Amino acid sequence: MPLDTATVRRIARLARIGITDDEAGRLQGELNGILGWVEQLSEIDVEGVQPLSGVGQAALRMREDKVTDGNKVDAVLSNAPERAGPFFAVPKVVE
Amino acid sequence: MLTDLSLADILKGLEARSFSSVEVTDAFLGAIDALNPRINAFITVDGQGARAAAAEADRRRAAGEAGALLGVPVAIKDLFCTEGVRTTAASRILQHFVPPYESGVTARMKRDGAVFLGKTNLDEFAMGSSNLTSAFGPVENPWKRRGDDAVLVPGGSSGGSAAAVAAGLAPGATGTDTGGSIRQPAAFCGITGIKPTYGRCSRWGTIAFASSLDQAGPMARTVEDCAILLGSMAGFDLLDSTSADVPVPDYRAACGANPRGLRIGIPKEYHADGLPAEIEALWRQGIEWLRDAGCEIVDVSLPHTKYGLATYYIVAPAECSSNLARYDGVRFGERVPGEDLIELYERTRAAGFGEEVKRRILIGTYVLSAGYYDAYYLKAQKVRSLILRDFTEAFGRVDALLTPTAPSAAFAAGQKFDDPIKMYLNDVFTVPASMAGVPGISVPAGLDASGLPLGLQLLGPHFGEERLFSLGAALERAAGFTHRPALRAGIPAGAAA
């Protein structure tokens, strides 16, 4: 089912990417092209096939529960667009 | 000329004190000064850092210290975080980002004494096959069609690394490969590149695109040079939960191993419709070369190959939409102010990301969204199981597979850019191995009728890199590919074509 522009806007909102009306129209065409192309997967029978989320050969490891790093406030904040003391600063969120 | 030397010969010359690291580093920095303004292979050149590291390497060598890459200058794809050196992922959103830490791969190379010349250009966040999506401008492929000065793309996403190595601006470089981003540009630029097994190289500090697929690997002019670099880059890292705790073998020694008696599979599905006759012919030639080397040739089938790309273009965007959520204008990266937090996010990401990145984030967000997850993402994960099963069954019968690397030679900028899907088709031969996590090497094997390089790809089972180096070296010896591009160090730019 092809995407309409309202759906494109909803996806962009979910992804937190601002788009203009022009862009919504152009993206609608491009996204529908890609989604139409991946439709070819519907011809494959995957009944009983387990989904594969990754191909790592390593099992997840446990490690000792202890602090190995820290106290690097200035390094952590060194690329902050805006900071207030030892904090990241953002526009007011709560009235 | 120092810039013509292979990485192995540079090491040999440094060991013999025929030249110093400072001298060889200066030679490459000079070549970069002369050619990079045109080729645009580097986003950031770190001449000062490189000279200091070279002087330190010379001091260490004089003191009797050794290191696998001691004093060897290399280029680093601008996707690896380098402490104190700007790292952009070729995106506007990271144009001023200076990492306070070092990636796992580059930390190992530094430990071994490598000298970093600078950071190479790429498709934005490694999403592309042409280098046309870089926010820092496209890279020019140093190769030219005979008698034609048209600008060709270097491939992507590791196009800056490939162009830098081909043009003699670095003897070797790091790349990353998510769906073909090392192998396809290596083929387009007439050099060698290997995507190792998933988990072979640490992903720590490599800017993430699709975490279940991303894998770092080396690019260089010879198979042996790639083996030297991978020996330094690979290895277990506690900081990457998918890093493989598997010993790193002597890859360089593997280049000299005789491939006689190995069984080589030829997957029939790779005879794709519309594959140029020249590429089919080169593939047949490659089969003959391996037969002559004593290999047994076996026809095999990978029936889900044709679904690799469509599966990839669900899985990779899904993972990218999640990974790139971190670029929110709050903790690092560019920020565009807004009235409230949501507006700040939306403006920051609208201005910071390019068209292809936005497209992939939106596709990924859609296929993961409520009501569509099962139809798209879960389905793609199931097909991915079938693709892995194809490879597992094939590697039960054969030791390696031989295929073309890409369905075309380098194309002109703009030639494929109008239609995203057309661009995606570049990776048709490289994506299936990425989906399965198996290693693949591209070796330059010949020129097409217009004089552009073409590559052949060898695929192996998980952790079969040694076999790929042995077979790759055999192909390299048989092909005797010594062609160099029109634009390269020591050749006046005006002399091209």
Coordinates of C-alpha atoms in Angstrom, one line a residue, chain A residues 2-88:
Chain A
P2 CA 1.6 3.2 -1.1
L3 CA 2.4 5.9 1.5
D4 CA 0.4 9.1 1.4
T5 CA 1.9 12.4 2.4
A6 CA 0.3 12.3 5.8
T7 CA 2.1 9.1 6.5
V8 CA 5.4 10.6 5.2
R9 CA 4.9 13.5 7.7
R10 CA 4.1 11.1 10.5
I11 CA 7.3 9.1 9.8
A12 CA 9.3 12.3 9.7
R13 CA 7.8 13.4 13.0
L14 CA 8.7 10.0 14.5
A15 CA 12.3 10.4 13.2
R16 CA 12.4 14.0 14.4
I17 CA 13.4 15.4 11.0
G18 CA 11.7 18.6 10.0
I19 CA 10.4 18.5 6.4
T20 CA 8.8 21.1 4.1
D21 CA 5.7 20.5 2.0
D22 CA 7.9 20.2 -1.1
E23 CA 10.1 17.7 0.6
A24 CA 7.1 15.6 1.7
G25 CA 5.9 15.3 -1.8
R26 CA 9.3 14.4 -3.2
L27 CA 10.0 11.9 -0.4
Q28 CA 6.6 10.3 -0.9
G29 CA 7.7 9.3 -4.4
E30 CA 11.2 8.2 -3.4
L31 CA 10.0 6.2 -0.4
N32 CA 7.2 4.5 -2.4
G33 CA 9.8 3.6 -5.0
I34 CA 12.0 1.9 -2.5
L35 CA 9.1 0.2 -0.6
G36 CA 7.7 -1.0 -4.0
W37 CA 11.1 -2.5 -4.9
V38 CA 11.5 -4.4 -1.6
E39 CA 8.1 -5.9 -2.1
Q40 CA 9.9 -8.6 -4.0
L41 CA 10.6 -10.3 -0.7
S42 CA 6.9 -11.2 -0.5
E43 CA 7.5 -14.0 -3.0
I44 CA 9.8 -15.9 -0.5
D45 CA 8.2 -18.5 1.7
V46 CA 9.7 -17.9 5.2
E47 CA 7.3 -20.2 7.1
G48 CA 9.2 -21.7 10.0
V49 CA 12.4 -19.7 9.4
Q50 CA 13.9 -18.0 12.5
P51 CA 14.7 -14.3 12.1
L52 CA 18.4 -13.5 12.1
S53 CA 19.3 -10.2 14.0
G54 CA 23.0 -10.5 13.6
V55 CA 25.8 -12.6 12.4
G56 CA 28.2 -12.2 15.3
Q57 CA 30.0 -15.4 16.2
A58 CA 30.6 -14.3 19.8
A59 CA 28.1 -14.9 22.6
L60 CA 27.4 -11.9 24.8
R61 CA 29.9 -11.9 27.6
M62 CA 29.5 -11.1 31.3
R63 CA 32.0 -8.9 33.1
E64 CA 32.8 -8.1 36.6
D65 CA 30.4 -5.4 37.9
K66 CA 32.8 -2.7 38.7
V67 CA 33.6 0.9 37.6
T68 CA 36.3 0.9 35.0
D69 CA 36.1 4.5 33.7
G70 CA 34.7 7.9 34.7
N71 CA 35.3 11.4 36.0
K72 CA 35.7 12.8 32.6
V73 CA 33.1 15.6 32.7
D74 CA 35.1 18.0 30.5
A75 CA 35.8 15.3 27.9
V76 CA 32.1 14.3 27.8
L77 CA 31.0 17.9 27.5
S78 CA 33.8 19.0 25.1
N79 CA 31.6 18.8 22.0
A80 CA 28.4 20.1 23.7
P81 CA 26.6 22.7 21.6
E82 CA 25.6 24.4 24.8
R83 CA 26.6 23.7 28.4
A84 CA 25.7 25.1 31.8
G85 CA 28.5 24.2 34.3
P86 CA 28.8 20.4 34.3
F87 CA 25.5 19.9 32.4
F88 CA 24.2 19.8 28.8

